[in-house]
């Protein structure tokens, strides 16, 4: 640490010294003087026109003695610093010059030694050259004689081979050594053709042609029989090509023979698949291959998925065994055919005498069409077998089967680079994975709807918490293990959804395992992880939860039935929990497990959270509306079914008002199980007193007492309207906040507003008005506890009593003390 620190300090000091010198000489970072306009000021100490006398005179005029002394001290320090730095630089450069001189001296010594060695090497090479020339000159005569004798010997051997050729060919024909016969004939064919004008050579040529024609007929018969092995067949084709047999005809015969063998493999694979309607084209596919391809893809193929239910009937073999058999039999045989064909008609045809016949292009086109046709039929069988895998259980067999299928097709890609077979096989793998994701999404959606059905059944169970009844969210009734309250139902529903998503992600994650070949391919992994799993599975399921929850907000008239209010409340809390934590957790888990690349167009978390919050808000608003309308219905019937003109003098609170208070209290408890309390405005000091009334003489008597006298009706109405102008406007059906106080405020606003509108449509007698007074006072005693602002309840109840008074034929209000006694007794 000390050495490193000293080195860094030293380098820092040198940089400062160089910087000061550059600043002194006016140089930039490249060591050049920047092009700046020269200063003409004679007092500029760094300028070219500096005048010491003027500079000193200026300092004497402008500076005091102490400033002059300070300026002198500063300049002395700068001069000393520059001198010291200059001396340091000189010492450093001196050491470098000494080191450079030593290096140059050493290089001179090394180069002197190297020059001596090169001179010695040059002398040795010259001696070797002279010696080699001497040897070549001595052996020149003997080398010419040996070459002449060797040529004569070679010619004699060729003549002997030609005279013995017919006998040799007959012997090879008897022993069925066809390759040796063709090879021997090819060696002599050019010579015999060149000297065919000589009688002796003409006879040899005729005998050889007769023998080779007989050999060619035997090879054609052997090729037509088709009972030979692949090796013998390849040898036959190669020999026939060497005998100038038409290449196109041989290609067709070779592919036809290979196609009949591969057809048996395809029929064996189709026998293992769940039978479709009969497709006789497979029986004669060797002669009508195009029609067989159409038959395999016939409309029966489109109708088959409709007949397969979950779970599908168990086939004869599982998917892995089916793919293994296809790869080991059909794909392996196809690769062998491709290899043999290319070796015969493409590779060999590019060398020797066949190179000028343009065989490879023709042969390659026929091979491409042959492979594409058979591979298309094989792929249809594979897709039919994959479609039978409809269960959403273990994915391991399917993934391993697709991996093995993908691996073996890579061999075809290497053997036949221009073929579309690997691409189509990859498309099958991608479609299978995508279809699997769709199946899991459908299973998740079904699970969620089944869970909601179980929740509705649990909510419909009477005395849920006492009886301990209910059902599991994922199974049949479980008695004591079932959730018994709204929080438990919510927790159980959330946990089951989350566990189900985790289970599905774990199953789908098998498609991206490291040992799976196609999982690391860019055409699969990026698209599958981002669009397949994240968007099409997780995001679509989250949106399905929000959308299906919002559908419960439709009115009863639209769907023919009503949704339990408790279910609306529970779903609103579920969507709110999704917005606050669940969505972020699920998507983070998905991104971490599948390494989702965010450069792809994906749905942001904020968008999904916004949709979940919107659904939660809509559900909660609908819950408030439904509960408010339930209470409003009771109040409406209680007003409309009563004769308010001929009613008797009130002695107690009506039962419907007690029912309203009880139901409101029950709703308050229900909402409090899932939502926090919320914020209330400060209550007045007498809010909790049961004797307090919004209809006290201090507020209400002056309001409508004068209106009962016929002398000033207009004045009273004017005062009432002025009072409404300065009152705060009440929005009855506004959106509520996610807390208990806001929900209860919304329900009570709807209820009291309905009560007010019903009162405005009725006519009251004296005792009818007094009954409204008693009922409203009773409601005020309890309802103010549930709302965020007690003045809201005061205002609406004021309006109800005021409207009753205006609609009263004999407005004689009841004394406040009597009202309080009746309410306390009630």
PDB file of N, CA and C in Angstrom, residues 476-560:
ATOM      1  N   UNK A 476     -64.368 -30.279  -2.830  1.00  0.00           N
ATOM      2  CA  UNK A 476     -65.687 -30.439  -2.229  1.00  0.00           C
ATOM      3  C   UNK A 476     -65.725 -29.888  -0.823  1.00  0.00           C
ATOM      4  N   UNK A 477     -66.901 -29.980  -0.241  1.00  0.00           N
ATOM      5  CA  UNK A 477     -67.074 -29.467   1.122  1.00  0.00           C
ATOM      6  C   UNK A 477     -66.159 -30.202   2.070  1.00  0.00           C
ATOM      7  N   UNK A 478     -65.608 -29.421   3.016  1.00  0.00           N
ATOM      8  CA  UNK A 478     -64.631 -30.021   3.944  1.00  0.00           C
ATOM      9  C   UNK A 478     -64.976 -29.758   5.393  1.00  0.00           C
ATOM     10  N   UNK A 479     -66.180 -29.292   5.694  1.00  0.00           N
ATOM     11  CA  UNK A 479     -66.602 -29.162   7.078  1.00  0.00           C
ATOM     12  C   UNK A 479     -65.773 -28.182   7.865  1.00  0.00           C
ATOM     13  N   UNK A 480     -65.083 -28.668   8.867  1.00  0.00           N
ATOM     14  CA  UNK A 480     -64.362 -27.802   9.795  1.00  0.00           C
ATOM     15  C   UNK A 480     -63.166 -27.118   9.159  1.00  0.00           C
ATOM     16  N   UNK A 481     -62.661 -27.627   8.042  1.00  0.00           N
ATOM     17  CA  UNK A 481     -61.515 -27.011   7.382  1.00  0.00           C
ATOM     18  C   UNK A 481     -61.905 -25.856   6.466  1.00  0.00           C
ATOM     19  N   UNK A 482     -63.199 -25.650   6.243  1.00  0.00           N
ATOM     20  CA  UNK A 482     -63.638 -24.616   5.318  1.00  0.00           C
ATOM     21  C   UNK A 482     -63.529 -23.244   5.966  1.00  0.00           C
ATOM     22  N   UNK A 483     -63.326 -22.171   5.171  1.00  0.00           N
ATOM     23  CA  UNK A 483     -63.298 -20.816   5.735  1.00  0.00           C
ATOM     24  C   UNK A 483     -64.660 -20.434   6.293  1.00  0.00           C
ATOM     25  N   UNK A 484     -64.669 -19.662   7.346  1.00  0.00           N
ATOM     26  CA  UNK A 484     -65.912 -19.369   8.068  1.00  0.00           C
ATOM     27  C   UNK A 484     -66.221 -17.888   8.141  1.00  0.00           C
ATOM     28  N   UNK A 485     -65.481 -17.006   7.510  1.00  0.00           N
ATOM     29  CA  UNK A 485     -65.767 -15.581   7.549  1.00  0.00           C
ATOM     30  C   UNK A 485     -65.241 -14.949   6.270  1.00  0.00           C
ATOM     31  N   UNK A 486     -65.646 -13.683   6.058  1.00  0.00           N
ATOM     32  CA  UNK A 486     -65.208 -12.990   4.848  1.00  0.00           C
ATOM     33  C   UNK A 486     -63.683 -12.888   4.763  1.00  0.00           C
ATOM     34  N   UNK A 487     -62.989 -12.471   5.824  1.00  0.00           N
ATOM     35  CA  UNK A 487     -61.511 -12.436   5.722  1.00  0.00           C
ATOM     36  C   UNK A 487     -60.905 -13.799   5.401  1.00  0.00           C
ATOM     37  N   UNK A 488     -61.463 -14.863   5.995  1.00  0.00           N
ATOM     38  CA  UNK A 488     -60.930 -16.189   5.707  1.00  0.00           C
ATOM     39  C   UNK A 488     -61.234 -16.603   4.270  1.00  0.00           C
ATOM     40  N   UNK A 489     -62.443 -16.269   3.801  1.00  0.00           N
ATOM     41  CA  UNK A 489     -62.769 -16.564   2.404  1.00  0.00           C
ATOM     42  C   UNK A 489     -61.827 -15.821   1.457  1.00  0.00           C
ATOM     43  N   UNK A 490     -61.588 -14.532   1.740  1.00  0.00           N
ATOM     44  CA  UNK A 490     -60.685 -13.744   0.897  1.00  0.00           C
ATOM     45  C   UNK A 490     -59.272 -14.306   0.934  1.00  0.00           C
ATOM     46  N   UNK A 491     -58.802 -14.604   2.121  1.00  0.00           N
ATOM     47  CA  UNK A 491     -57.442 -15.134   2.249  1.00  0.00           C
ATOM     48  C   UNK A 491     -57.315 -16.476   1.537  1.00  0.00           C
ATOM     49  N   UNK A 492     -58.333 -17.329   1.704  1.00  0.00           N
ATOM     50  CA  UNK A 492     -58.291 -18.642   1.058  1.00  0.00           C
ATOM     51  C   UNK A 492     -58.340 -18.501  -0.459  1.00  0.00           C
ATOM     52  N   UNK A 493     -59.207 -17.603  -0.962  1.00  0.00           N
ATOM     53  CA  UNK A 493     -59.305 -17.395  -2.402  1.00  0.00           C
ATOM     54  C   UNK A 493     -57.994 -16.845  -2.965  1.00  0.00           C
ATOM     55  N   UNK A 494     -57.425 -15.835  -2.313  1.00  0.00           N
ATOM     56  CA  UNK A 494     -56.162 -15.260  -2.788  1.00  0.00           C
ATOM     57  C   UNK A 494     -55.043 -16.286  -2.768  1.00  0.00           C
ATOM     58  N   UNK A 495     -54.956 -17.035  -1.665  1.00  0.00           N
ATOM     59  CA  UNK A 495     -53.885 -18.025  -1.553  1.00  0.00           C
ATOM     60  C   UNK A 495     -54.028 -19.121  -2.604  1.00  0.00           C
ATOM     61  N   UNK A 496     -55.270 -19.570  -2.836  1.00  0.00           N
ATOM     62  CA  UNK A 496     -55.458 -20.638  -3.821  1.00  0.00           C
ATOM     63  C   UNK A 496     -55.129 -20.155  -5.234  1.00  0.00           C
ATOM     64  N   UNK A 497     -55.502 -18.904  -5.559  1.00  0.00           N
ATOM     65  CA  UNK A 497     -55.168 -18.351  -6.878  1.00  0.00           C
ATOM     66  C   UNK A 497     -53.656 -18.248  -7.039  1.00  0.00           C
ATOM     67  N   UNK A 498     -52.990 -17.721  -6.024  1.00  0.00           N
ATOM     68  CA  UNK A 498     -51.538 -17.555  -6.097  1.00  0.00           C
ATOM     69  C   UNK A 498     -50.833 -18.903  -6.196  1.00  0.00           C
ATOM     70  N   UNK A 499     -51.273 -19.870  -5.405  1.00  0.00           N
ATOM     71  CA  UNK A 499     -50.656 -21.195  -5.465  1.00  0.00           C
ATOM     72  C   UNK A 499     -50.884 -21.851  -6.818  1.00  0.00           C
ATOM     73  N   UNK A 500     -52.083 -21.639  -7.365  1.00  0.00           N
ATOM     74  CA  UNK A 500     -52.364 -22.223  -8.677  1.00  0.00           C
ATOM     75  C   UNK A 500     -51.481 -21.601  -9.752  1.00  0.00           C
ATOM     76  N   UNK A 501     -51.282 -20.267  -9.687  1.00  0.00           N
ATOM     77  CA  UNK A 501     -50.407 -19.594 -10.660  1.00  0.00           C
ATOM     78  C   UNK A 501     -48.978 -20.108 -10.512  1.00  0.00           C
ATOM     79  N   UNK A 502     -48.497 -20.235  -9.282  1.00  0.00           N
ATOM     80  CA  UNK A 502     -47.147 -20.758  -9.071  1.00  0.00           C
ATOM     81  C   UNK A 502     -47.002 -22.173  -9.629  1.00  0.00           C
ATOM     82  N   UNK A 503     -48.034 -22.986  -9.401  1.00  0.00           N
ATOM     83  CA  UNK A 503     -47.984 -24.355  -9.914  1.00  0.00           C
ATOM     84  C   UNK A 503     -47.940 -24.374 -11.437  1.00  0.00           C
ATOM     85  N   UNK A 504     -48.733 -23.511 -12.060  1.00  0.00           N
ATOM     86  CA  UNK A 504     -48.748 -23.441 -13.526  1.00  0.00           C
ATOM     87  C   UNK A 504     -47.397 -22.944 -14.038  1.00  0.00           C
ATOM     88  N   UNK A 505     -46.829 -21.921 -13.402  1.00  0.00           N
ATOM     89  CA  UNK A 505     -45.529 -21.409 -13.833  1.00  0.00           C
ATOM     90  C   UNK A 505     -44.449 -22.477 -13.699  1.00  0.00           C
ATOM     91  N   UNK A 506     -44.528 -23.263 -12.628  1.00  0.00           N
ATOM     92  CA  UNK A 506     -43.543 -24.335 -12.462  1.00  0.00           C
ATOM     93  C   UNK A 506     -43.683 -25.373 -13.573  1.00  0.00           C
ATOM     94  N   UNK A 507     -44.924 -25.654 -13.965  1.00  0.00           N
ATOM     95  CA  UNK A 507     -45.123 -26.627 -15.048  1.00  0.00           C
ATOM     96  C   UNK A 507     -44.634 -26.077 -16.382  1.00  0.00           C
ATOM     97  N   UNK A 508     -44.948 -24.818 -16.660  1.00  0.00           N
ATOM     98  CA  UNK A 508     -44.549 -24.214 -17.928  1.00  0.00           C
ATOM     99  C   UNK A 508     -43.040 -23.998 -17.966  1.00  0.00           C
ATOM    100  N   UNK A 509     -42.425 -23.829 -16.793  1.00  0.00           N
ATOM    101  CA  UNK A 509     -40.982 -23.562 -16.742  1.00  0.00           C
ATOM    102  C   UNK A 509     -40.165 -24.722 -17.299  1.00  0.00           C
ATOM    103  N   UNK A 510     -40.769 -25.906 -17.378  1.00  0.00           N
ATOM    104  CA  UNK A 510     -40.044 -27.044 -17.951  1.00  0.00           C
ATOM    105  C   UNK A 510     -39.670 -26.784 -19.405  1.00  0.00           C
ATOM    106  N   UNK A 511     -40.442 -25.948 -20.101  1.00  0.00           N
ATOM    107  CA  UNK A 511     -40.130 -25.659 -21.496  1.00  0.00           C
ATOM    108  C   UNK A 511     -38.837 -24.861 -21.638  1.00  0.00           C
ATOM    109  N   UNK A 512     -38.372 -24.219 -20.575  1.00  0.00           N
ATOM    110  CA  UNK A 512     -37.175 -23.380 -20.649  1.00  0.00           C
ATOM    111  C   UNK A 512     -36.013 -23.963 -19.856  1.00  0.00           C
ATOM    112  N   UNK A 513     -36.070 -25.258 -19.545  1.00  0.00           N
ATOM    113  CA  UNK A 513     -34.972 -25.876 -18.805  1.00  0.00           C
ATOM    114  C   UNK A 513     -33.681 -25.830 -19.629  1.00  0.00           C
ATOM    115  N   UNK A 514     -32.537 -25.833 -18.934  1.00  0.00           N
ATOM    116  CA  UNK A 514     -31.243 -25.687 -19.611  1.00  0.00           C
ATOM    117  C   UNK A 514     -30.916 -26.874 -20.501  1.00  0.00           C
ATOM    118  N   UNK A 515     -31.393 -28.074 -20.135  1.00  0.00           N
ATOM    119  CA  UNK A 515     -31.057 -29.247 -20.929  1.00  0.00           C
ATOM    120  C   UNK A 515     -31.992 -29.445 -22.113  1.00  0.00           C
ATOM    121  N   UNK A 516     -32.914 -28.533 -22.325  1.00  0.00           N
ATOM    122  CA  UNK A 516     -33.818 -28.610 -23.468  1.00  0.00           C
ATOM    123  C   UNK A 516     -33.215 -27.793 -24.610  1.00  0.00           C
ATOM    124  N   UNK A 517     -33.008 -28.416 -25.754  1.00  0.00           N
ATOM    125  CA  UNK A 517     -32.271 -27.757 -26.838  1.00  0.00           C
ATOM    126  C   UNK A 517     -33.009 -26.541 -27.375  1.00  0.00           C
ATOM    127  N   UNK A 518     -34.303 -26.674 -27.621  1.00  0.00           N
ATOM    128  CA  UNK A 518     -35.008 -25.551 -28.249  1.00  0.00           C
ATOM    129  C   UNK A 518     -35.266 -24.403 -27.287  1.00  0.00           C
ATOM    130  N   UNK A 519     -35.063 -24.623 -25.988  1.00  0.00           N
ATOM    131  CA  UNK A 519     -35.361 -23.554 -25.025  1.00  0.00           C
ATOM    132  C   UNK A 519     -34.393 -22.387 -25.141  1.00  0.00           C
ATOM    133  N   UNK A 520     -33.167 -22.651 -25.589  1.00  0.00           N
ATOM    134  CA  UNK A 520     -32.168 -21.586 -25.683  1.00  0.00           C
ATOM    135  C   UNK A 520     -32.118 -20.932 -27.059  1.00  0.00           C
ATOM    136  N   UNK A 521     -32.950 -21.374 -27.966  1.00  0.00           N
ATOM    137  CA  UNK A 521     -32.960 -20.781 -29.298  1.00  0.00           C
ATOM    138  C   UNK A 521     -33.635 -19.411 -29.249  1.00  0.00           C
ATOM    139  N   UNK A 522     -33.060 -18.417 -29.923  1.00  0.00           N
ATOM    140  CA  UNK A 522     -33.656 -17.069 -29.864  1.00  0.00           C
ATOM    141  C   UNK A 522     -35.060 -17.014 -30.434  1.00  0.00           C
ATOM    142  N   UNK A 523     -35.354 -17.878 -31.438  1.00  0.00           N
ATOM    143  CA  UNK A 523     -36.689 -17.848 -32.014  1.00  0.00           C
ATOM    144  C   UNK A 523     -37.730 -18.443 -31.065  1.00  0.00           C
ATOM    145  N   UNK A 524     -37.314 -19.118 -30.005  1.00  0.00           N
ATOM    146  CA  UNK A 524     -38.269 -19.715 -29.078  1.00  0.00           C
ATOM    147  C   UNK A 524     -38.310 -18.989 -27.742  1.00  0.00           C
ATOM    148  N   UNK A 525     -37.142 -18.852 -27.108  1.00  0.00           N
ATOM    149  CA  UNK A 525     -37.144 -18.429 -25.713  1.00  0.00           C
ATOM    150  C   UNK A 525     -37.683 -17.022 -25.523  1.00  0.00           C
ATOM    151  N   UNK A 526     -37.188 -16.063 -26.324  1.00  0.00           N
ATOM    152  CA  UNK A 526     -37.641 -14.695 -26.115  1.00  0.00           C
ATOM    153  C   UNK A 526     -39.132 -14.550 -26.322  1.00  0.00           C
ATOM    154  N   UNK A 527     -39.628 -15.103 -27.431  1.00  0.00           N
ATOM    155  CA  UNK A 527     -41.054 -14.978 -27.741  1.00  0.00           C
ATOM    156  C   UNK A 527     -41.895 -15.772 -26.747  1.00  0.00           C
ATOM    157  N   UNK A 528     -41.457 -16.978 -26.402  1.00  0.00           N
ATOM    158  CA  UNK A 528     -42.235 -17.818 -25.500  1.00  0.00           C
ATOM    159  C   UNK A 528     -42.320 -17.213 -24.111  1.00  0.00           C
ATOM    160  N   UNK A 529     -41.200 -16.708 -23.614  1.00  0.00           N
ATOM    161  CA  UNK A 529     -41.192 -16.173 -22.240  1.00  0.00           C
ATOM    162  C   UNK A 529     -41.964 -14.866 -22.141  1.00  0.00           C
ATOM    163  N   UNK A 530     -41.718 -13.954 -23.079  1.00  0.00           N
ATOM    164  CA  UNK A 530     -42.344 -12.635 -22.961  1.00  0.00           C
ATOM    165  C   UNK A 530     -43.800 -12.652 -23.407  1.00  0.00           C
ATOM    166  N   UNK A 531     -44.049 -13.186 -24.617  1.00  0.00           N
ATOM    167  CA  UNK A 531     -45.410 -13.163 -25.132  1.00  0.00           C
ATOM    168  C   UNK A 531     -46.222 -14.369 -24.673  1.00  0.00           C
ATOM    169  N   UNK A 532     -45.597 -15.556 -24.701  1.00  0.00           N
ATOM    170  CA  UNK A 532     -46.345 -16.757 -24.356  1.00  0.00           C
ATOM    171  C   UNK A 532     -46.712 -16.823 -22.885  1.00  0.00           C
ATOM    172  N   UNK A 533     -45.691 -16.801 -22.016  1.00  0.00           N
ATOM    173  CA  UNK A 533     -45.937 -16.995 -20.585  1.00  0.00           C
ATOM    174  C   UNK A 533     -46.409 -15.703 -19.934  1.00  0.00           C
ATOM    175  N   UNK A 534     -45.631 -14.627 -20.107  1.00  0.00           N
ATOM    176  CA  UNK A 534     -45.969 -13.392 -19.378  1.00  0.00           C
ATOM    177  C   UNK A 534     -47.275 -12.778 -19.870  1.00  0.00           C
ATOM    178  N   UNK A 535     -47.364 -12.580 -21.198  1.00  0.00           N
ATOM    179  CA  UNK A 535     -48.524 -11.863 -21.734  1.00  0.00           C
ATOM    180  C   UNK A 535     -49.740 -12.782 -21.868  1.00  0.00           C
ATOM    181  N   UNK A 536     -49.581 -13.886 -22.608  1.00  0.00           N
ATOM    182  CA  UNK A 536     -50.742 -14.718 -22.920  1.00  0.00           C
ATOM    183  C   UNK A 536     -51.223 -15.551 -21.740  1.00  0.00           C
ATOM    184  N   UNK A 537     -50.366 -15.799 -20.765  1.00  0.00           N
ATOM    185  CA  UNK A 537     -50.787 -16.607 -19.613  1.00  0.00           C
ATOM    186  C   UNK A 537     -51.044 -15.729 -18.392  1.00  0.00           C
ATOM    187  N   UNK A 538     -49.991 -15.115 -17.875  1.00  0.00           N
ATOM    188  CA  UNK A 538     -50.126 -14.393 -16.603  1.00  0.00           C
ATOM    189  C   UNK A 538     -50.959 -13.120 -16.770  1.00  0.00           C
ATOM    190  N   UNK A 539     -50.583 -12.293 -17.741  1.00  0.00           N
ATOM    191  CA  UNK A 539     -51.297 -11.019 -17.919  1.00  0.00           C
ATOM    192  C   UNK A 539     -52.752 -11.262 -18.313  1.00  0.00           C
ATOM    193  N   UNK A 540     -52.975 -12.207 -19.220  1.00  0.00           N
ATOM    194  CA  UNK A 540     -54.354 -12.492 -19.626  1.00  0.00           C
ATOM    195  C   UNK A 540     -55.183 -13.039 -18.476  1.00  0.00           C
ATOM    196  N   UNK A 541     -54.567 -13.837 -17.596  1.00  0.00           N
ATOM    197  CA  UNK A 541     -55.325 -14.334 -16.446  1.00  0.00           C
ATOM    198  C   UNK A 541     -55.655 -13.211 -15.476  1.00  0.00           C
ATOM    199  N   UNK A 542     -54.697 -12.322 -15.250  1.00  0.00           N
ATOM    200  CA  UNK A 542     -54.973 -11.192 -14.365  1.00  0.00           C
ATOM    201  C   UNK A 542     -56.105 -10.341 -14.940  1.00  0.00           C
ATOM    202  N   UNK A 543     -56.053 -10.106 -16.234  1.00  0.00           N
ATOM    203  CA  UNK A 543     -57.128  -9.334 -16.865  1.00  0.00           C
ATOM    204  C   UNK A 543     -58.454 -10.087 -16.823  1.00  0.00           C
ATOM    205  N   UNK A 544     -58.388 -11.415 -16.935  1.00  0.00           N
ATOM    206  CA  UNK A 544     -59.617 -12.195 -16.843  1.00  0.00           C
ATOM    207  C   UNK A 544     -60.242 -12.060 -15.453  1.00  0.00           C
ATOM    208  N   UNK A 545     -59.392 -12.083 -14.429  1.00  0.00           N
ATOM    209  CA  UNK A 545     -59.914 -11.908 -13.064  1.00  0.00           C
ATOM    210  C   UNK A 545     -60.611 -10.558 -12.935  1.00  0.00           C
ATOM    211  N   UNK A 546     -59.967  -9.512 -13.464  1.00  0.00           N
ATOM    212  CA  UNK A 546     -60.572  -8.175 -13.366  1.00  0.00           C
ATOM    213  C   UNK A 546     -61.843  -8.081 -14.196  1.00  0.00           C
ATOM    214  N   UNK A 547     -61.811  -8.610 -15.414  1.00  0.00           N
ATOM    215  CA  UNK A 547     -62.987  -8.512 -16.277  1.00  0.00           C
ATOM    216  C   UNK A 547     -64.145  -9.337 -15.755  1.00  0.00           C
ATOM    217  N   UNK A 548     -63.867 -10.559 -15.325  1.00  0.00           N
ATOM    218  CA  UNK A 548     -64.952 -11.386 -14.792  1.00  0.00           C
ATOM    219  C   UNK A 548     -65.518 -10.794 -13.514  1.00  0.00           C
ATOM    220  N   UNK A 549     -64.683 -10.127 -12.743  1.00  0.00           N
ATOM    221  CA  UNK A 549     -65.188  -9.470 -11.532  1.00  0.00           C
ATOM    222  C   UNK A 549     -66.067  -8.281 -11.892  1.00  0.00           C
ATOM    223  N   UNK A 550     -65.642  -7.515 -12.918  1.00  0.00           N
ATOM    224  CA  UNK A 550     -66.462  -6.366 -13.329  1.00  0.00           C
ATOM    225  C   UNK A 550     -67.823  -6.793 -13.864  1.00  0.00           C
ATOM    226  N   UNK A 551     -67.927  -8.005 -14.405  1.00  0.00           N
ATOM    227  CA  UNK A 551     -69.204  -8.461 -14.942  1.00  0.00           C
ATOM    228  C   UNK A 551     -70.264  -8.614 -13.861  1.00  0.00           C
ATOM    229  N   UNK A 552     -69.829  -8.797 -12.615  1.00  0.00           N
ATOM    230  CA  UNK A 552     -70.793  -8.900 -11.524  1.00  0.00           C
ATOM    231  C   UNK A 552     -71.470  -7.569 -11.244  1.00  0.00           C
ATOM    232  N   UNK A 553     -70.937  -6.496 -11.841  1.00  0.00           N
ATOM    233  CA  UNK A 553     -71.536  -5.189 -11.609  1.00  0.00           C
ATOM    234  C   UNK A 553     -72.717  -4.920 -12.532  1.00  0.00           C
ATOM    235  N   UNK A 554     -73.001  -5.854 -13.448  1.00  0.00           N
ATOM    236  CA  UNK A 554     -74.150  -5.669 -14.313  1.00  0.00           C
ATOM    237  C   UNK A 554     -75.431  -5.780 -13.492  1.00  0.00           C
ATOM    238  N   UNK A 555     -76.428  -5.060 -13.920  1.00  0.00           N
ATOM    239  CA  UNK A 555     -77.674  -5.025 -13.148  1.00  0.00           C
ATOM    240  C   UNK A 555     -78.385  -6.366 -13.227  1.00  0.00           C
ATOM    241  N   UNK A 556     -79.293  -6.568 -12.297  1.00  0.00           N
ATOM    242  CA  UNK A 556     -80.014  -7.837 -12.244  1.00  0.00           C
ATOM    243  C   UNK A 556     -80.864  -8.023 -13.485  1.00  0.00           C
ATOM    244  N   UNK A 557     -81.357  -6.930 -14.055  1.00  0.00           N
ATOM    245  CA  UNK A 557     -82.183  -7.037 -15.248  1.00  0.00           C
ATOM    246  C   UNK A 557     -81.410  -7.512 -16.452  1.00  0.00           C
ATOM    247  N   UNK A 558     -80.113  -7.228 -16.473  1.00  0.00           N
ATOM    248  CA  UNK A 558     -79.300  -7.629 -17.619  1.00  0.00           C
ATOM    249  C   UNK A 558     -78.956  -9.111 -17.574  1.00  0.00           C
ATOM    250  N   UNK A 559     -78.752  -9.638 -16.401  1.00  0.00           N
ATOM    251  CA  UNK A 559     -78.291 -11.023 -16.286  1.00  0.00           C
ATOM    252  C   UNK A 559     -79.379 -11.969 -15.755  1.00  0.00           C
ATOM    253  N   UNK A 560     -80.486 -11.424 -15.364  1.00  0.00           N
ATOM    254  CA  UNK A 560     -81.566 -12.282 -14.894  1.00  0.00           C
ATOM    255  C   UNK A 560     -81.370 -12.764 -13.483  1.00  0.00           C
TER     256      UNK A 560
END
